[in-house]
Coordinates of C-alpha atoms in Angstrom, one line a residue:
X28 CA 15.5 64.0 -13.3
X29 CA 14.8 62.1 -16.2
X30 CA 11.2 61.1 -17.8
X31 CA 11.8 57.4 -17.0
X32 CA 13.0 58.2 -13.5
X33 CA 10.3 60.3 -13.1
X34 CA 7.7 57.9 -14.1
X35 CA 9.3 55.0 -11.5
X36 CA 9.0 57.5 -8.8
X37 CA 5.5 58.1 -9.4
X38 CA 4.8 54.5 -9.5
X39 CA 6.8 53.6 -6.1
X40 CA 4.9 56.6 -4.8
X41 CA 1.2 55.0 -6.0
X42 CA 2.1 51.8 -4.8
X43 CA 3.1 52.6 -1.4
X44 CA -0.1 54.6 -1.2
X45 CA -2.3 51.6 -2.5
X46 CA -0.3 49.5 0.3
X47 CA -1.2 51.9 2.9
X48 CA -4.6 51.3 1.9
X49 CA -5.1 55.0 1.0
X50 CA -7.0 54.2 -2.3
X51 CA -8.2 57.6 -3.4
X52 CA -4.6 58.9 -3.2
X53 CA -3.3 56.1 -5.0
X54 CA -5.9 56.7 -7.9
X55 CA -4.8 59.8 -8.4
X56 CA -1.1 59.1 -8.3
X57 CA -1.3 56.1 -10.9
X58 CA -3.7 58.9 -13.2
X59 CA -0.8 60.9 -13.0
X60 CA 1.5 58.7 -14.6
X61 CA -0.6 57.2 -17.1
X62 CA -1.2 60.6 -18.2
X63 CA 2.3 60.6 -18.9
X64 CA 2.6 57.0 -20.2
X65 CA -0.7 55.6 -21.3
X66 CA 0.7 52.3 -22.0
X67 CA 2.3 51.5 -18.6
X68 CA 1.3 48.3 -18.4
X69 CA 1.8 47.8 -14.3
X70 CA 0.1 51.4 -13.5
X71 CA -3.0 50.0 -15.9
X72 CA -3.5 47.2 -13.7
X73 CA -3.0 48.4 -10.4
X74 CA -5.0 51.5 -10.9
X75 CA -7.9 48.8 -12.3
X76 CA -7.4 47.0 -9.3
X77 CA -7.8 50.3 -6.9
X78 CA -11.2 51.4 -8.9
X79 CA -12.0 47.6 -8.3
X80 CA -11.8 47.7 -4.6
X81 CA -14.0 51.4 -4.8
X82 CA -16.5 49.2 -7.1
X83 CA -15.7 51.5 -10.4
X84 CA -15.8 48.0 -11.9
X85 CA -16.6 49.3 -15.7
X86 CA -14.2 51.8 -15.3
X87 CA -11.5 49.3 -14.2
X88 CA -12.5 46.6 -16.9
X89 CA -11.9 49.4 -19.5
X90 CA -8.2 49.9 -18.3
X91 CA -7.4 46.2 -18.1
X92 CA -8.5 46.0 -21.6
X93 CA -6.2 48.7 -22.3
X94 CA -3.5 46.5 -20.6
X95 CA -4.6 43.8 -22.8
X96 CA -4.2 45.8 -26.0
X97 CA -0.6 46.9 -24.5
X98 CA 0.4 43.2 -24.1
X99 CA -1.7 40.6 -24.9
X100 CA 0.8 37.7 -23.6
X101 CA 0.3 39.2 -20.2
X102 CA -1.3 36.5 -18.1
X103 CA -2.0 38.9 -15.3
X104 CA -3.7 41.6 -17.6
X105 CA -6.1 38.9 -18.7
X106 CA -6.8 37.6 -15.6
X107 CA -7.6 40.9 -14.0
X108 CA -10.0 41.6 -17.2
X109 CA -11.7 38.2 -16.6
X110 CA -12.3 39.0 -13.1
X111 CA -13.6 42.7 -13.8
X112 CA -16.1 41.1 -16.5
X113 CA -17.1 38.3 -14.1
X114 CA -18.1 41.2 -11.7
X115 CA -20.2 42.8 -14.8
X116 CA -21.8 39.5 -15.1
X117 CA -20.5 39.4 -18.6
X118 CA -19.8 35.7 -18.4
X119 CA -19.0 34.9 -22.0
X120 CA -16.2 37.8 -22.2
X121 CA -15.0 36.6 -18.8
X122 CA -14.4 33.0 -19.6
X123 CA -12.6 34.2 -22.5
X124 CA -10.2 36.2 -20.9
X125 CA -9.4 34.1 -18.1
X126 CA -9.2 31.3 -20.8
X127 CA -6.4 33.3 -22.4
X128 CA -4.9 34.0 -18.9
X129 CA -4.2 30.4 -18.1
X130 CA -3.0 30.0 -21.8
X131 CA -0.4 32.5 -21.3
X132 CA 0.4 31.1 -17.7
X133 CA -0.8 27.6 -16.9
X134 CA 0.8 28.3 -13.4
X135 CA -1.6 30.8 -12.7
X136 CA -3.6 29.0 -9.9
X137 CA -6.0 32.2 -9.6
X138 CA -6.5 32.1 -13.1
X139 CA -7.9 28.5 -12.9
X140 CA -9.7 28.9 -9.8
X141 CA -11.5 32.3 -11.4
X142 CA -12.2 30.7 -14.7
X143 CA -13.8 27.6 -12.8
X144 CA -16.1 30.0 -11.1
X145 CA -17.0 31.5 -14.4
X146 CA -17.7 28.5 -15.9
X147 CA -19.8 27.2 -13.0
X148 CA -21.8 30.2 -13.7
X149 CA -22.2 29.1 -17.2
X150 CA -23.3 25.4 -16.2
X151 CA -20.0 24.1 -17.4
X152 CA -19.8 22.0 -14.4
X153 CA -17.3 19.1 -15.6
X154 CA -14.7 21.8 -17.1
X155 CA -15.3 24.3 -14.0
X156 CA -14.2 21.1 -11.9
X157 CA -11.3 20.5 -14.1
X158 CA -10.2 24.0 -13.6
X159 CA -10.4 23.8 -9.6
X160 CA -8.3 20.7 -9.9
X161 CA -6.1 22.5 -11.8
X162 CA -6.0 25.6 -9.4
X163 CA -4.9 23.5 -6.4
X164 CA -2.6 21.4 -8.3
X165 CA -0.7 25.0 -9.4
X166 CA -0.4 25.8 -5.6
X167 CA -0.5 23.9 -2.6
X168 CA -0.8 27.0 -0.8
X169 CA -4.1 28.1 -2.1
X170 CA -5.8 26.0 0.3
X171 CA -4.4 27.9 3.4
X172 CA -5.7 31.5 2.1
X173 CA -8.8 31.4 4.0
X174 CA -7.0 30.5 7.3
X175 CA -4.9 33.6 7.0
X176 CA -5.5 36.3 8.9
X177 CA -6.8 39.5 6.8
X178 CA -7.5 37.3 3.8
X179 CA -9.9 38.9 1.6
X180 CA -13.1 37.5 2.6
X181 CA -14.9 37.0 -1.3
X182 CA -11.4 35.0 -2.1
X183 CA -11.7 32.7 0.8
X184 CA -14.9 31.9 -0.1
X185 CA -14.4 31.2 -3.7
X186 CA -11.7 29.1 -2.6
X187 CA -13.9 27.3 -0.1
X188 CA -16.4 26.9 -2.8
X189 CA -14.1 25.4 -5.4
X190 CA -12.7 22.9 -2.7
X191 CA -16.3 21.9 -1.8
X192 CA -17.5 21.4 -5.0
X193 CA -14.2 19.0 -5.8
X194 CA -15.0 16.9 -2.7
X195 CA -18.4 16.4 -3.6
X196 CA -17.1 15.3 -7.1
X197 CA -14.7 12.7 -5.4
X198 CA -17.9 11.7 -2.9
X199 CA -19.9 10.7 -5.9
X200 CA -17.0 8.7 -7.9
X201 CA -16.1 6.8 -5.0
X202 CA -19.8 5.9 -4.1
X203 CA -20.3 5.0 -7.8
X204 CA -17.1 2.8 -7.7
X205 CA -18.3 1.1 -4.6
X206 CA -21.8 0.1 -6.1
X207 CA -19.7 -1.5 -8.8
X208 CA -17.4 -3.2 -6.4
X209 CA -20.2 -4.7 -4.4
X210 CA -22.4 -5.6 -7.7
X211 CA -19.3 -7.2 -9.1
X212 CA -18.9 -9.6 -5.7
X213 CA -22.0 -9.5 -3.5
X214 CA -20.4 -11.5 -1.1
X215 CA -17.8 -9.4 -0.2
X216 CA -17.4 -7.5 3.4
X217 CA -16.0 -4.2 2.2
X218 CA -17.7 -2.4 5.9
X219 CA -14.3 -1.2 6.4
X220 CA -13.4 0.6 2.9
X221 CA -17.1 2.0 3.3
X222 CA -16.0 3.3 6.9
X223 CA -12.8 4.6 5.5
X224 CA -14.6 6.6 2.7
X225 CA -17.0 8.1 5.2
X226 CA -13.9 9.3 7.5
X227 CA -12.0 10.8 3.9
X228 CA -15.2 12.4 3.1
X229 CA -15.8 14.0 6.5
X230 CA -19.1 11.9 7.4
X231 CA -17.6 10.2 10.2
X232 CA -14.5 10.9 12.7
X233 CA -11.7 8.8 12.7
X234 CA -11.2 7.5 16.4
X235 CA -7.6 6.5 17.3
X236 CA -6.2 4.1 19.5
X237 CA -2.6 5.3 20.0
X238 CA -2.1 9.0 20.5
X239 CA 1.1 8.6 17.8
X240 CA -1.3 7.1 15.2
X241 CA -2.2 10.0 12.5
X242 CA -2.5 8.9 9.1
X243 CA -2.3 11.9 6.7
X244 CA -5.1 11.0 4.3
X245 CA -6.3 7.5 4.2
X246 CA -7.4 5.6 7.4
X247 CA -8.9 2.0 7.5
X248 CA -10.3 1.4 11.1
X249 CA -10.3 -2.0 12.3
X250 CA -6.8 -2.8 11.1
X251 CA -4.4 -3.8 14.1
X252 CA -3.2 -0.4 15.5
X253 CA 0.6 -1.4 15.9
X254 CA 3.7 0.7 15.2
X255 CA 6.0 -2.2 14.6
X256 CA 5.3 -5.9 12.6
X257 CA 7.1 -9.0 12.8
X258 CA 8.8 -10.9 10.1
X259 CA 7.2 -13.9 10.6
X260 CA 4.0 -12.3 10.3
X261 CA 4.3 -12.2 6.2
X262 CA 4.7 -15.5 4.5
X263 CA 6.9 -14.4 1.5
X264 CA 9.6 -12.8 3.6
X265 CA 11.9 -15.4 4.1
X266 CA 12.3 -16.3 0.6
X267 CA 13.0 -12.5 -0.1
X268 CA 15.5 -12.3 2.6
X269 CA 17.3 -14.8 1.3
X270 CA 18.3 -12.9 -1.6
X271 CA 19.4 -9.9 0.4
X272 CA 23.1 -10.1 -0.9
X273 CA 21.8 -10.2 -4.5
X274 CA 19.8 -7.1 -4.1
X275 CA 23.0 -5.4 -2.4
X276 CA 25.2 -6.3 -5.2
X277 CA 22.8 -4.7 -8.0
X278 CA 22.8 -1.6 -5.4
X279 CA 26.8 -1.6 -5.4
X280 CA 26.8 -1.8 -9.2
X281 CA 24.8 1.4 -9.4
X282 CA 28.0 3.3 -7.7
X283 CA 29.8 4.1 -11.2
X284 CA 30.1 7.0 -13.0
X285 CA 26.7 8.3 -14.9
X286 CA 24.2 6.7 -12.5
X287 CA 22.9 9.5 -10.1
X288 CA 21.4 9.4 -6.9
X289 CA 18.7 12.4 -6.0
X290 CA 17.8 13.9 -2.9
X291 CA 14.8 12.1 -1.5
X292 CA 13.4 15.3 -0.8
X293 CA 13.4 17.7 -3.6
X294 CA 14.2 21.5 -3.4
X295 CA 10.8 23.7 -3.7
X296 CA 7.6 25.3 -2.3
X297 CA 6.1 22.5 -1.3
X298 CA 8.4 20.5 1.0
X299 CA 6.7 19.8 4.4
X300 CA 7.9 21.4 7.4
X301 CA 9.2 18.3 8.7
X302 CA 11.3 17.9 5.8
X303 CA 12.7 21.5 5.4
X304 CA 16.2 20.3 7.1
X305 CA 16.7 17.8 4.0
X306 CA 15.1 19.8 1.1
X307 CA 17.6 19.6 -2.0
X308 CA 20.2 17.7 0.3
X309 CA 22.0 14.7 -0.5
X310 CA 22.0 13.8 3.1
X311 CA 19.1 11.6 2.2
X312 CA 19.5 10.3 -1.3
X313 CA 17.6 7.8 -3.2
X314 CA 17.3 5.7 -6.1
X315 CA 13.9 5.3 -7.3
X316 CA 12.5 1.9 -8.8
X317 CA 8.7 2.6 -8.2
X318 CA 7.4 6.5 -7.4
X319 CA 4.0 7.5 -7.2
X320 CA 2.7 4.2 -8.4
X321 CA 4.6 4.2 -11.8
X322 CA 7.7 2.0 -12.3
X323 CA 11.0 4.3 -13.1
X324 CA 12.0 2.0 -16.1
X325 CA 15.2 3.5 -16.9
X326 CA 16.2 2.9 -13.3
X327 CA 14.5 -0.6 -13.1
X328 CA 16.6 -1.9 -15.8
X329 CA 19.6 -1.4 -14.1
X330 CA 18.6 -3.7 -11.1
X331 CA 16.8 -6.5 -12.9
X332 CA 16.9 -8.9 -10.4
X333 CA 15.9 -6.4 -7.4
X334 CA 12.8 -5.7 -9.4
X335 CA 11.8 -9.3 -10.4
X336 CA 11.8 -10.1 -6.8
X337 CA 9.7 -6.8 -6.0
X338 CA 7.0 -7.5 -8.4
X339 CA 6.4 -11.2 -6.6
X340 CA 5.3 -9.3 -3.6
X341 CA 1.8 -8.0 -2.4
X342 CA 2.9 -4.6 -3.1
X343 CA 0.5 -1.7 -2.4
X344 CA -1.3 -0.4 -4.9
X345 CA -3.0 3.3 -4.7
X346 CA -2.9 5.5 -7.8
X347 CA -0.4 8.1 -7.6
X348 CA 1.0 7.1 -4.4
X349 CA 1.9 2.9 -4.3
X350 CA 3.9 1.2 -5.0
X351 CA 6.9 3.0 -3.9
X352 CA 10.3 1.5 -4.0
X353 CA 13.6 2.8 -3.9
X354 CA 17.2 2.5 -2.2
X355 CA 17.4 4.6 0.7
X356 CA 20.9 6.2 1.2
X357 CA 21.2 8.0 4.9
X358 CA 24.7 9.5 5.2
X359 CA 26.3 10.5 8.3
X360 CA 24.8 13.2 10.2
X361 CA 21.4 13.1 8.6
X362 CA 18.0 13.0 10.4
X363 CA 14.7 12.7 9.3
X364 CA 12.7 14.4 11.4
X365 CA 9.2 13.0 13.2
X366 CA 6.3 12.5 10.3
X367 CA 3.7 10.5 9.4
X368 CA 2.6 8.5 6.5
X369 CA -0.3 9.1 4.6
X370 CA -2.3 5.7 5.3
X371 CA -2.3 3.0 7.6
X372 CA -3.7 0.4 4.7
X373 CA 0.1 -0.2 3.8
X374 CA 3.4 -0.9 5.9
X375 CA 6.6 0.1 5.2
X376 CA 9.5 -2.7 4.8
X377 CA 13.4 -2.0 5.1
X378 CA 15.6 -4.2 3.8
X379 CA 18.8 -3.4 5.2
X380 CA 21.6 -3.9 2.8
X381 CA 24.7 -1.6 4.3
X382 CA 24.1 -1.0 8.1
X383 CA 26.1 1.3 10.1
X384 CA 27.0 2.0 14.0
X385 CA 24.9 5.0 15.9
X386 CA 22.0 4.6 13.3
X387 CA 18.4 3.9 14.1
X388 CA 14.7 4.3 13.3
X389 CA 12.0 5.0 16.2
X390 CA 8.3 4.4 15.2
X391 CA 5.7 5.3 17.8
X392 CA 7.8 4.7 21.0
X393 CA 9.6 2.3 20.1
X394 CA 13.4 2.5 18.7
X395 CA 15.0 -0.5 16.4
X396 CA 18.5 -0.5 14.7
X397 CA 18.9 -2.0 11.2
X398 CA 20.5 -5.6 10.7
X399 CA 22.0 -6.5 7.2
X400 CA 19.9 -8.9 5.5
X401 CA 16.8 -8.7 8.3
X402 CA 13.3 -6.7 7.3
X403 CA 12.2 -3.9 9.4
X404 CA 8.5 -4.1 8.8
X405 CA 6.3 -0.8 10.3
X406 CA 3.2 1.1 10.1
X407 CA 4.6 4.2 8.9
X408 CA 1.1 6.0 9.5
X409 CA 2.4 6.1 13.6
X410 CA 5.0 9.1 13.8
X411 CA 8.5 7.9 12.9
X412 CA 11.8 9.3 12.6
X413 CA 15.1 8.0 11.4
X414 CA 19.0 9.2 11.9
X415 CA 22.7 9.0 11.1
X416 CA 24.8 9.9 14.1
X417 CA 27.9 7.6 12.8
X418 CA 30.5 8.1 10.4
X419 CA 29.5 5.8 7.5
X420 CA 26.8 5.7 5.2
X421 CA 23.4 3.4 5.7
X422 CA 21.6 2.0 2.8
X423 CA 18.2 0.1 2.8
X424 CA 15.7 -1.2 0.2
X425 CA 12.2 0.6 1.0
X426 CA 9.1 -0.7 -0.3
X427 CA 5.4 -1.0 0.6
X428 CA 3.2 -3.8 1.3
X429 CA -0.4 -4.2 2.4
X430 CA -1.1 -4.1 6.1
X431 CA -1.6 -7.8 7.1
X432 CA -4.8 -7.5 8.3
X433 CA -6.4 -6.6 4.8
X434 CA -8.4 -8.9 3.3
X435 CA -7.9 -9.6 -0.6
X436 CA -11.2 -7.9 -1.6
X437 CA -10.5 -4.7 0.5
X438 CA -7.1 -3.9 -1.1
X439 CA -8.6 -4.5 -4.3
X440 CA -11.4 -2.0 -3.1
X441 CA -8.8 0.5 -2.0
X442 CA -7.0 0.2 -5.2
X443 CA -10.0 1.0 -7.6
X444 CA -11.1 3.5 -5.5
X445 CA -8.0 5.6 -6.0
X446 CA -7.9 4.6 -9.2
X447 CA -11.0 5.8 -9.9
X448 CA -10.1 9.3 -8.9
X449 CA -7.0 9.3 -10.8
X450 CA -8.9 8.3 -14.1
X451 CA -11.1 11.6 -13.4
X452 CA -8.4 13.5 -12.5
X453 CA -6.6 12.1 -16.1
X454 CA -10.0 12.9 -18.0
X455 CA -10.3 16.3 -16.4
X456 CA -7.2 17.7 -18.0
X457 CA -8.9 17.0 -21.7
X458 CA -11.4 19.4 -20.4
X459 CA -8.8 22.4 -19.6
X460 CA -8.6 25.1 -21.9
X461 CA -6.8 24.8 -25.1
X462 CA -5.7 27.5 -27.9
X463 CA -8.6 25.6 -29.8
X464 CA -11.1 26.0 -27.1

């Protein structure tokens, strides 16, 4: 057997022992491997982790230093070294190692998380919060770890503490913004917005009047809890509908070489369970005009009349979320499974452009079909689903406006409150480690 095969066999044996929680035996196996190849980086890291598990932290740190020497660009080695140095209360060196880890791999969520913990220990609170934000941005699954059976207790508590710290920051930002809003306009009644914040920050529990009403994130109490709205509830809708054919024609002009429609649900690890059947699929395509609160300029320029008409409307504005507007193309056989929108503060508007038989949408307990040129308006924080069981495509223009019960001052307040978090998040990115820090 060649030397390389022998090393791989030893590594597999040691790894199996480690997975079986036979730590002492794994330590011996990794040690035998490293006698033959002292620069085997995976064995150096694995043996270091085994030694950490039996509280031999100084010895583990020595191995991680050796791994870093072998591969300075290894984010994993730098991360492991940083964890060991933190355990040894060598916070300055731990910070250096963890900074290097996230510089080597900006997507290393655990690196950002542990760097935040080190920075908190060093009283660098704002930078610590920025790192926690980067950790949760890098991995949506991070928050699920504390709820998993058998999750390491220490790691679960680090994650919970990071989330608590961020929530406290968000709450402080919101309270500061509310004081500014109230001071600027002392006469405005923002009681419902204050209750919305209390619910959002866990100080109060929401009370829903309908079993299918469950906003995912932002709930403003006191707004009419109705799944469907009628067109005459909106003063702007008649003028808008009169232009539906012009909007349809701009959409039809998009169907040419070089213009691409994207799957509304992009493939990737963060797809909600309800949307898994559509991930990466052209069964539900979109041509975005506004997305995540920002205009998609290249697309918008292709449909100038549509954009001009949308800009006249009371579009909902929530930083990072709304406005959102897009042409929605639902192809034969597509099914958008039941799900909820993020907030009852805004309502969805569908302007049907191309309708087809056997296509419908259910919101709450009521199902409706699309009629060309006639808007459907509904609160998408109610459970809703849509389908195309026919043999031709259905196209609607989808956008969001404020809930009709919301006052202008409440809408402005919600926009400002979402923007203050967004501003802090953007500013926090400047606190993140760079090669110069």
